[in-house]
CSV table of C-alpha atoms and ligand atoms in Angstrom, one decimal:
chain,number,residue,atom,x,y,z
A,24,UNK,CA,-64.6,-9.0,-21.9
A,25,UNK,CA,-62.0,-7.6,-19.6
A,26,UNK,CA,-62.0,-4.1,-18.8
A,27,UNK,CA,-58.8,-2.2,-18.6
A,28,UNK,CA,-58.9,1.2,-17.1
A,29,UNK,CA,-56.4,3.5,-19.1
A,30,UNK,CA,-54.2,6.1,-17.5
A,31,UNK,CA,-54.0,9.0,-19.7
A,32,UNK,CA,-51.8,11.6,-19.5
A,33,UNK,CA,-53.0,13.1,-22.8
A,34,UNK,CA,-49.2,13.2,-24.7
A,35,UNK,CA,-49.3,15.2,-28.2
A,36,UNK,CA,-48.1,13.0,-30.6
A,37,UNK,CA,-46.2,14.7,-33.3
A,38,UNK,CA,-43.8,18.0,-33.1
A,39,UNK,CA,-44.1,21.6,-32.6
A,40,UNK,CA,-44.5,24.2,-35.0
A,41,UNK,CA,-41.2,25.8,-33.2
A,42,UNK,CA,-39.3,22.1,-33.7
A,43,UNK,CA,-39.9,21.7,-36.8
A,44,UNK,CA,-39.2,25.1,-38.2
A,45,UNK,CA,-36.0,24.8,-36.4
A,46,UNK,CA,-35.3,21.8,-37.7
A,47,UNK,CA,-35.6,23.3,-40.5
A,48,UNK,CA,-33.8,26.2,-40.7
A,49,UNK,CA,-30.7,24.6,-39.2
A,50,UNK,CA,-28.0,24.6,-41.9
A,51,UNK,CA,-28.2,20.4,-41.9
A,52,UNK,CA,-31.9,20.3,-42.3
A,53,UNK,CA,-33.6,17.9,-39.7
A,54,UNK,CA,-37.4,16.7,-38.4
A,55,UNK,CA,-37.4,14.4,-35.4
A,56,UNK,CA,-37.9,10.8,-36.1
A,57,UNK,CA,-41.0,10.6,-33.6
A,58,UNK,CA,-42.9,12.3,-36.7
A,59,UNK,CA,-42.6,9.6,-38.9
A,60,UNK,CA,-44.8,7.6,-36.8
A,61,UNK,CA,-48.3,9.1,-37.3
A,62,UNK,CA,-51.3,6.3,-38.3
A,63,UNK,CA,-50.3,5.7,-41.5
A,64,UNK,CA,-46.4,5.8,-40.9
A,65,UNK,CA,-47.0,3.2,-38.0
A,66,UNK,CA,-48.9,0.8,-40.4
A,67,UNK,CA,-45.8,1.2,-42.9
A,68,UNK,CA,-43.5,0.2,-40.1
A,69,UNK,CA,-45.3,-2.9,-39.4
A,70,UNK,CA,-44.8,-3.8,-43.0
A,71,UNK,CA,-41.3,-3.1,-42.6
A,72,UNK,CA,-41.1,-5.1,-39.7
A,73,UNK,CA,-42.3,-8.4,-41.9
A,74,UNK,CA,-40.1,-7.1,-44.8
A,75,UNK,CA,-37.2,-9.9,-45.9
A,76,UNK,CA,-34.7,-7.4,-46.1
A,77,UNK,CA,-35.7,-6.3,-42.5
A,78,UNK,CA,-33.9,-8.8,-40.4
A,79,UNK,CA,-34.1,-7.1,-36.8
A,80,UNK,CA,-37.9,-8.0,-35.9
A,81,UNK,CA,-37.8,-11.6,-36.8
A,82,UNK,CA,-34.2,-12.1,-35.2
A,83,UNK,CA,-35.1,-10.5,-32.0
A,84,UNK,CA,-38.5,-13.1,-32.2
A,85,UNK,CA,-36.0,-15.9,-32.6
A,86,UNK,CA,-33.9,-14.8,-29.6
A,87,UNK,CA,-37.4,-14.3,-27.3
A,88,UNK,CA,-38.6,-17.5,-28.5
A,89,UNK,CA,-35.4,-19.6,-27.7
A,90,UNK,CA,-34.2,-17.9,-24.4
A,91,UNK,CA,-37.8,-16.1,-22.8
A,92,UNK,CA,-37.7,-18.8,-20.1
A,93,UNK,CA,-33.9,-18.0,-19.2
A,94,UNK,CA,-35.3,-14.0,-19.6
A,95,UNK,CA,-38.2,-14.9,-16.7
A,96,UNK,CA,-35.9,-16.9,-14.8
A,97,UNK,CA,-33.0,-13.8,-14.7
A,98,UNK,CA,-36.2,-11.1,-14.2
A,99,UNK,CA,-37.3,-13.4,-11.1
A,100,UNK,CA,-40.7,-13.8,-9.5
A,101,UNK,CA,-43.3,-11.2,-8.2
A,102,UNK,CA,-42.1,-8.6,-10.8
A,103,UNK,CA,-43.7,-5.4,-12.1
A,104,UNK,CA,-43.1,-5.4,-15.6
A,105,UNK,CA,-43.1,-2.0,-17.5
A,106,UNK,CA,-43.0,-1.7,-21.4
A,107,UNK,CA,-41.8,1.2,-22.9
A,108,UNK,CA,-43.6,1.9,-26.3
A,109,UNK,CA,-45.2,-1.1,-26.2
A,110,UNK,CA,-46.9,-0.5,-29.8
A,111,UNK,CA,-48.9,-4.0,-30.0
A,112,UNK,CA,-47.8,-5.5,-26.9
A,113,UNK,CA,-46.5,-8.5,-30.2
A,114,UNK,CA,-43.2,-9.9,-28.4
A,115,UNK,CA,-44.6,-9.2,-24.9
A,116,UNK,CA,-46.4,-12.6,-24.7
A,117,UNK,CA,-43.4,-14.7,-25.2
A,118,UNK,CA,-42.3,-12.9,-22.0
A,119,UNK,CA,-45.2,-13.1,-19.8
A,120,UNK,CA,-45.6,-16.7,-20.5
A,121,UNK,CA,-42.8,-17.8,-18.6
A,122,UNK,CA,-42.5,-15.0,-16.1
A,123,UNK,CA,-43.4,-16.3,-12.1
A,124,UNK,CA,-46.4,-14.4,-10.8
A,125,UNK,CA,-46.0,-10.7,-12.1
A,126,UNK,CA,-47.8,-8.3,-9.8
A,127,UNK,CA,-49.2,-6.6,-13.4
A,128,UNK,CA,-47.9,-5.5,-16.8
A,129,UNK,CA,-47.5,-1.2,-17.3
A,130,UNK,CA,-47.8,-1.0,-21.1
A,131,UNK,CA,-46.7,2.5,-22.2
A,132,UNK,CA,-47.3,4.3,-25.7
A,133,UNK,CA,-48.8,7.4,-27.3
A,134,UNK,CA,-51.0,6.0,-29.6
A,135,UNK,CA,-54.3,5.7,-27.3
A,136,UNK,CA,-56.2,3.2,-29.6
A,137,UNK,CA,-53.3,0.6,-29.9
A,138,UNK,CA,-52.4,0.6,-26.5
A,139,UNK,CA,-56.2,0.3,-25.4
A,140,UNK,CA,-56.7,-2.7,-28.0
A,141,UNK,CA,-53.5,-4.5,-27.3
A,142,UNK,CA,-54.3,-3.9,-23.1
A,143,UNK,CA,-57.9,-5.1,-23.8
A,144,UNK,CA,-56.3,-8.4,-25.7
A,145,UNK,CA,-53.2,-9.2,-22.9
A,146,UNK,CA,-56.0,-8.9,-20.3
A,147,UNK,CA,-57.7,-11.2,-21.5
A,148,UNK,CA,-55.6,-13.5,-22.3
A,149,UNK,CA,-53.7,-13.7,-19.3
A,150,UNK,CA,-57.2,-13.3,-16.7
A,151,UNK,CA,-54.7,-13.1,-13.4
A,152,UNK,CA,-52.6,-10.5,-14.5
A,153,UNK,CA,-53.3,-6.8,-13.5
A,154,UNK,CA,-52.7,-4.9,-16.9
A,155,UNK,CA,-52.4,-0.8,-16.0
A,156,UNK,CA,-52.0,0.7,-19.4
A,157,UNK,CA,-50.3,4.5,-19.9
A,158,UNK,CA,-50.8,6.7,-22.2
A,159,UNK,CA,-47.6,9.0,-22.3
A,160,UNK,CA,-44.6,10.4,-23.9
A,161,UNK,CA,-42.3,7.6,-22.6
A,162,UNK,CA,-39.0,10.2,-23.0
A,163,UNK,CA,-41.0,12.7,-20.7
A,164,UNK,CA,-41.3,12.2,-16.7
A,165,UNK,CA,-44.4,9.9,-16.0
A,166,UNK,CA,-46.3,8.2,-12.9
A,167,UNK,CA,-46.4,4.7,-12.8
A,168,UNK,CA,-50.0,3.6,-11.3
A,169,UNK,CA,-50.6,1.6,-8.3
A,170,UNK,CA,-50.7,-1.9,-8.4
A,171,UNK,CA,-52.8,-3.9,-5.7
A,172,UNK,CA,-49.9,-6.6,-5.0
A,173,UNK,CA,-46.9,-5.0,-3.9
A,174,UNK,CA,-43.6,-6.0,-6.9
A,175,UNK,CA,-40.4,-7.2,-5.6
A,176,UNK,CA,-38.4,-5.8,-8.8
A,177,UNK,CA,-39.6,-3.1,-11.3
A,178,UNK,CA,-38.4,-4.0,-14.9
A,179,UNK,CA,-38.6,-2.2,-18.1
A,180,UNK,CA,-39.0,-3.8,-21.1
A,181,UNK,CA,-37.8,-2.2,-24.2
A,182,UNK,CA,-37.6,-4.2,-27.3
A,183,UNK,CA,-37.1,-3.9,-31.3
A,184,UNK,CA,-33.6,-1.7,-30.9
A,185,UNK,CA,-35.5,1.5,-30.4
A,186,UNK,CA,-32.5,2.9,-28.1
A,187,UNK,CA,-31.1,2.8,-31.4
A,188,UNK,CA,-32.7,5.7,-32.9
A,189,UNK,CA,-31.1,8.4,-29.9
A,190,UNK,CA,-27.9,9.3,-30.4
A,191,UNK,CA,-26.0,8.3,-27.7
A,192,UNK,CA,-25.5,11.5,-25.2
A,193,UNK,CA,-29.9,10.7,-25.4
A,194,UNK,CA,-30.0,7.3,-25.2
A,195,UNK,CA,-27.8,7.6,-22.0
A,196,UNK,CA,-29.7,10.3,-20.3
A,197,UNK,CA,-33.3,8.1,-21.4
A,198,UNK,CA,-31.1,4.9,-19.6
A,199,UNK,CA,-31.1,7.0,-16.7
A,200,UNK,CA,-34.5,7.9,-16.6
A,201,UNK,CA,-35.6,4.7,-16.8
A,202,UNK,CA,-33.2,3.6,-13.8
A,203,UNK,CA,-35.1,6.1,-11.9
A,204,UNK,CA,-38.6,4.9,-12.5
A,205,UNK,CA,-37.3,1.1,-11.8
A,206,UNK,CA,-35.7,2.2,-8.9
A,207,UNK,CA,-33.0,0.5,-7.0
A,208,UNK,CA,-32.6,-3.4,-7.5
A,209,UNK,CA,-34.7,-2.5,-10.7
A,210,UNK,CA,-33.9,-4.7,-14.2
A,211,UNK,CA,-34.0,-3.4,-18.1
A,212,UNK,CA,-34.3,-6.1,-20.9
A,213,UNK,CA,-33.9,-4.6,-24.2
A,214,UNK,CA,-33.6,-5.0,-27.5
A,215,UNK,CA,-30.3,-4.0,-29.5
A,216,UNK,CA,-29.1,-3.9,-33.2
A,217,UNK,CA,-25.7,-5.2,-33.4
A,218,UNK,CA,-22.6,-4.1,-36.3
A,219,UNK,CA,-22.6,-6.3,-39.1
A,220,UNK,CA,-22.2,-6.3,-43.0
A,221,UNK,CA,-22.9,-2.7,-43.8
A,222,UNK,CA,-24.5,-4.6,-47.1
A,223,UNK,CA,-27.3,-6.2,-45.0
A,224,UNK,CA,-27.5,-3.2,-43.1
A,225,UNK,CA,-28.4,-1.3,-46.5
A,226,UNK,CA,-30.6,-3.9,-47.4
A,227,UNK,CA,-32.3,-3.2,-45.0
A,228,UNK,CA,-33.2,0.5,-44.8
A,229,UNK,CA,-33.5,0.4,-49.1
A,230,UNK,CA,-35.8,-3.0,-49.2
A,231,UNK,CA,-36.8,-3.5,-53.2
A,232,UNK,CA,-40.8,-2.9,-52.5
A,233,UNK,CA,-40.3,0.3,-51.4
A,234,UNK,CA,-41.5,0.2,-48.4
A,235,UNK,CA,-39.4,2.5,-46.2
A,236,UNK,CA,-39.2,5.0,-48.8
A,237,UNK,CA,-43.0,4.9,-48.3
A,238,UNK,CA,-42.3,5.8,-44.6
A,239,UNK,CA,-39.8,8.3,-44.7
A,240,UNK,CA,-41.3,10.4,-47.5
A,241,UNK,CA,-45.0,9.7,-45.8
A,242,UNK,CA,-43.5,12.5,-43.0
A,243,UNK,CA,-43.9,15.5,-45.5
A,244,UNK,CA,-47.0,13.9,-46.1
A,245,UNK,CA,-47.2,14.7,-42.3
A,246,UNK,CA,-46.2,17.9,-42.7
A,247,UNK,CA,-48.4,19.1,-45.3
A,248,UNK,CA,-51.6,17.8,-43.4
A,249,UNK,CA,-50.7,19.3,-40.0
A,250,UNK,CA,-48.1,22.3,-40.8
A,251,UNK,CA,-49.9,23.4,-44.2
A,252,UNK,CA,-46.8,23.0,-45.6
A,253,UNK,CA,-46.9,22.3,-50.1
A,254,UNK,CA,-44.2,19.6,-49.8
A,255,UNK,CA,-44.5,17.7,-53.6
A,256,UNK,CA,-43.1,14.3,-52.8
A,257,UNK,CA,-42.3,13.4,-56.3
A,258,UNK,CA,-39.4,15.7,-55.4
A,259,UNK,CA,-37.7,14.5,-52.8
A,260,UNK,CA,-36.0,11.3,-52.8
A,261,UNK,CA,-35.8,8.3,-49.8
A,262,UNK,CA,-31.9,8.1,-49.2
A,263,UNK,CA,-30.9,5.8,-46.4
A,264,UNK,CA,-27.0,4.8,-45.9
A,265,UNK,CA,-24.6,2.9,-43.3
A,266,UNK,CA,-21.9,5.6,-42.1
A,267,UNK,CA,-19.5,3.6,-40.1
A,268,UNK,CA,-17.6,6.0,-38.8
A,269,UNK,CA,-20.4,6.9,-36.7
A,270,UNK,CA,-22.1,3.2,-37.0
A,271,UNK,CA,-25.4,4.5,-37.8
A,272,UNK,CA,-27.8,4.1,-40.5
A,273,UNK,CA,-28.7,7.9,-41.7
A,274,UNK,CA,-32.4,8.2,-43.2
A,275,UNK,CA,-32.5,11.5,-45.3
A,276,UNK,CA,-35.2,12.9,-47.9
A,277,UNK,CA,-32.9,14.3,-50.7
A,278,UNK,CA,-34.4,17.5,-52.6
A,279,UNK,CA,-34.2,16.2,-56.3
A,280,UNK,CA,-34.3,19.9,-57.5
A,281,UNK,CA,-33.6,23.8,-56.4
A,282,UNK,CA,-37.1,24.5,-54.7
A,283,UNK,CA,-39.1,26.3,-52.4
A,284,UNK,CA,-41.6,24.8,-49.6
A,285,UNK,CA,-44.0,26.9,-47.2
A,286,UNK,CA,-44.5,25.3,-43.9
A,287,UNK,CA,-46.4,26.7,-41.6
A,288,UNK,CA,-46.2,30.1,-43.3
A,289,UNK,CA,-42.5,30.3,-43.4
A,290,UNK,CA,-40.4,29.7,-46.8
A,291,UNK,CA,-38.0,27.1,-46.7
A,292,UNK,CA,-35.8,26.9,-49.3
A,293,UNK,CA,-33.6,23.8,-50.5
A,294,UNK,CA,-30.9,23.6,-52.8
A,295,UNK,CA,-30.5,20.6,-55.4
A,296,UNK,CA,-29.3,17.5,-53.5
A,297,UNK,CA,-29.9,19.5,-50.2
A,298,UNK,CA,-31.2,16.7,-47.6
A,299,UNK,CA,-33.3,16.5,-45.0
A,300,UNK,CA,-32.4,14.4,-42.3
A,301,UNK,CA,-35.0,11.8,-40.6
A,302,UNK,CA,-33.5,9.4,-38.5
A,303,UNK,CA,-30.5,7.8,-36.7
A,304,UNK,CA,-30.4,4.2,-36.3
A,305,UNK,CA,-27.1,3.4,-34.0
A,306,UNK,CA,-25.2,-0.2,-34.1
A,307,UNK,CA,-23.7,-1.3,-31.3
A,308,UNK,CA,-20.8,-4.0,-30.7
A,309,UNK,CA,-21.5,-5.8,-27.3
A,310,UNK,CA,-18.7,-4.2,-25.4
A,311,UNK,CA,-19.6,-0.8,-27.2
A,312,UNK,CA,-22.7,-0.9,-26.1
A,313,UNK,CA,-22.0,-2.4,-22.0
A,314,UNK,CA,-19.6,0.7,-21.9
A,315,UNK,CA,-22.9,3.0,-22.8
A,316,UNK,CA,-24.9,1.3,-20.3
A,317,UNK,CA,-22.3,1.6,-17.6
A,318,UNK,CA,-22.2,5.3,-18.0
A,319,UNK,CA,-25.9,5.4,-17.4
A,320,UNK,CA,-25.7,3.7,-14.0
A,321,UNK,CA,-26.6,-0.4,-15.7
A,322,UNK,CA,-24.6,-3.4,-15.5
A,323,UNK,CA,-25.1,-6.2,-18.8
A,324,UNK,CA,-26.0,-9.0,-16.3
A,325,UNK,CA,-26.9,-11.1,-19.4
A,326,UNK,CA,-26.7,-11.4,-22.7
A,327,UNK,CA,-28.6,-13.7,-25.8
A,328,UNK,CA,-27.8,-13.8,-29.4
A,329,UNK,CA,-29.4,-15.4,-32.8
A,330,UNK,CA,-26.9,-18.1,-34.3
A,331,UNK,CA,-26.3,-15.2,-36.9
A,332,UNK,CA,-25.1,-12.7,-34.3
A,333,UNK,CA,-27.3,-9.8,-35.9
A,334,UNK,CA,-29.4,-9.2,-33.1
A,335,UNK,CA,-29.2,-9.1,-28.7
A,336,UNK,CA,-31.2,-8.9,-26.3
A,337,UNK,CA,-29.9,-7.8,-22.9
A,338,UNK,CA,-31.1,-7.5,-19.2
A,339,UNK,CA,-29.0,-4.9,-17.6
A,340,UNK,CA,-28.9,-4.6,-13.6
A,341,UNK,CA,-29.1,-1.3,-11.6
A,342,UNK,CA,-25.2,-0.9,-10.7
B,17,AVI,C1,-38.0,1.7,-34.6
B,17,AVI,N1,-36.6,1.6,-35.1
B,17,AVI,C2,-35.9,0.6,-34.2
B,17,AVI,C3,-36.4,1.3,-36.5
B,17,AVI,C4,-34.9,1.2,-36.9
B,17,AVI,O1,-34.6,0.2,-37.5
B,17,AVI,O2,-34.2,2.1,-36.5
B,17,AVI,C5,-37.1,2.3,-37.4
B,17,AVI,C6,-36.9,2.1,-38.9
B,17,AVI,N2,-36.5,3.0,-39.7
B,17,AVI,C7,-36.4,2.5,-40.9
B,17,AVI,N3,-36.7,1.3,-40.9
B,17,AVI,C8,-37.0,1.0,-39.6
């Protein structure tokens, strides 16, 4: 069995007791989305991701599996290729079969046992390849390891429309940190959710088994377990919408009735129909979404689609 030697910067996974509570005392009551991803809330995301309603993951597969060798060829030989929350490392095989030579892979993610298995797996499955994986807060300042070839191009790979979930001042300023780590001459191929029939798009944030209400309301659950908090979830309510004036699916947790909630000693108090608000998912139209880039110091260099046009994957230049 291959042995991969983690780097661990010991992240904290979840929030602070000062985030939350000002999340929650802000007069539009809001928790950051990172929170909805502890063990349980990442095995509902999977789900999601397999969901019929749920059309991103299987239309970003259908791009990787049709244009991955055009991806390698644009990326170039001798590359060191860094993931950003690379989860488990699924779509990062259709890359690293066609890519020429990489110097190693630099899987990053918070959840130590995921990255360790999916590291363990790509090792051995690709025997040449030097796999460094990075246990970190991606969005915070981290070191990449050394690698004992030396790369001709740093690129970061970030897929499944994640950039989405920042709103855009964030997403910019995270662009820009990741230009910095790759460095000049550096590449980014990522994944991003494009505007389409706000009807799909509610399809798929309200699918009919219930599965992402599961996941948003499983973040009180959260709450109660690490902030001693006495959230009841039978009384809150899983309300996901497109807004398109800001083209962004809003995730809230509506309270059903006038109530009160102690979390982490503190009384919260909610009105009826008082919301909480979970998560931002941005849409982008393909000019849109070069303009963003652009501001962040990338150039689109190219550009593949599905036949649907639902879905994009990108590789941006350092301008
Ligand atoms: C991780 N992220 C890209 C997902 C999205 O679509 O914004 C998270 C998600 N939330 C509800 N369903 C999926």
């Amino acid at each position: 069995m291959n042995n991969v030697s983690l780097h661990d910067l010991a992240p904290t996974s979840g929030a602070s007791r000062e985030e939350v509570l000002r999340g929650l005392r802000s007069p539009q009551k809001e928790l950051p989305c990172k929170l909805l991803y502890d063990e349980y809330g990442s095995q509902l995301f999977e789900q999601i991701c397999a969901l019929d309603e749920y059309y991103p993951t299987r239309a970003e597969l259908r791009i990787m599996r049709a244009s991955a060798s055009d991806m390698a060829e644009s990326i170039g030989p001798d590359c060191l290729l860094i993931e950003y929350g690379s989860g488990s490392s699924t779509k990062t095989p259709l890359l690293l079969d066609h890519l020429d030579q990489p110097v190693a892979y630099v899987p990053i993610d918070i959840s130590r046992e995921m990255l360790h298995e999916s590291s363990r797996q790509l090792a051995r499955r690709y025997p040449g390849l030097e796999v460094l994986p990075v246990c970190a807060d991606y969005t915070s300042p981290f070191e990449l390891p050394g690698t004992h070839r030396a790369a001709r191009r740093r690129v970061a790979y970030y897929p499944g429309s994640t950039l989405g979930n920042f709103v855009p001042e964030d997403a910019k300023r995270f662009l820009r940190r990741i230009g910095d780590v790759c460095g000049p001459g550096g590449g980014l191929l990522l994944g991003v959710d494009l505007k389409k029939d706000p009807l799909m798009l509610h399809r798929a944030y309200n699918d009919a088994l219930g599965t992402t209400a599961a996941f948003n309301l499983n973040v009180l659950r959260r709450l109660n377990r690490e902030f001693q908090a006495t959230f009841d979830l039978d009384r809150f309510r899983h309300y996901a919408f497109y807004n398109p004036v800001f083209a962004r699916i809003e995730m809230h947790l509506v309270s059903l009735v006038p109530q009160h909630v102690l979390v982490a000693g503190v009384d919260i108090a909610f009105e009826r129909g008082e919301s909480i608000w979970t998560e931002a998912s941005y849409k982008y139209n393909q000019s849109e979404f070069a303009t963003l880039v652009g501001a962040a110091g990338w150039h689109v260099a190219q550009t593949w689609t599905d036949d649907r046009n639902l879905f994009t994957v990108q590789y941006l230049t350092r301008t």
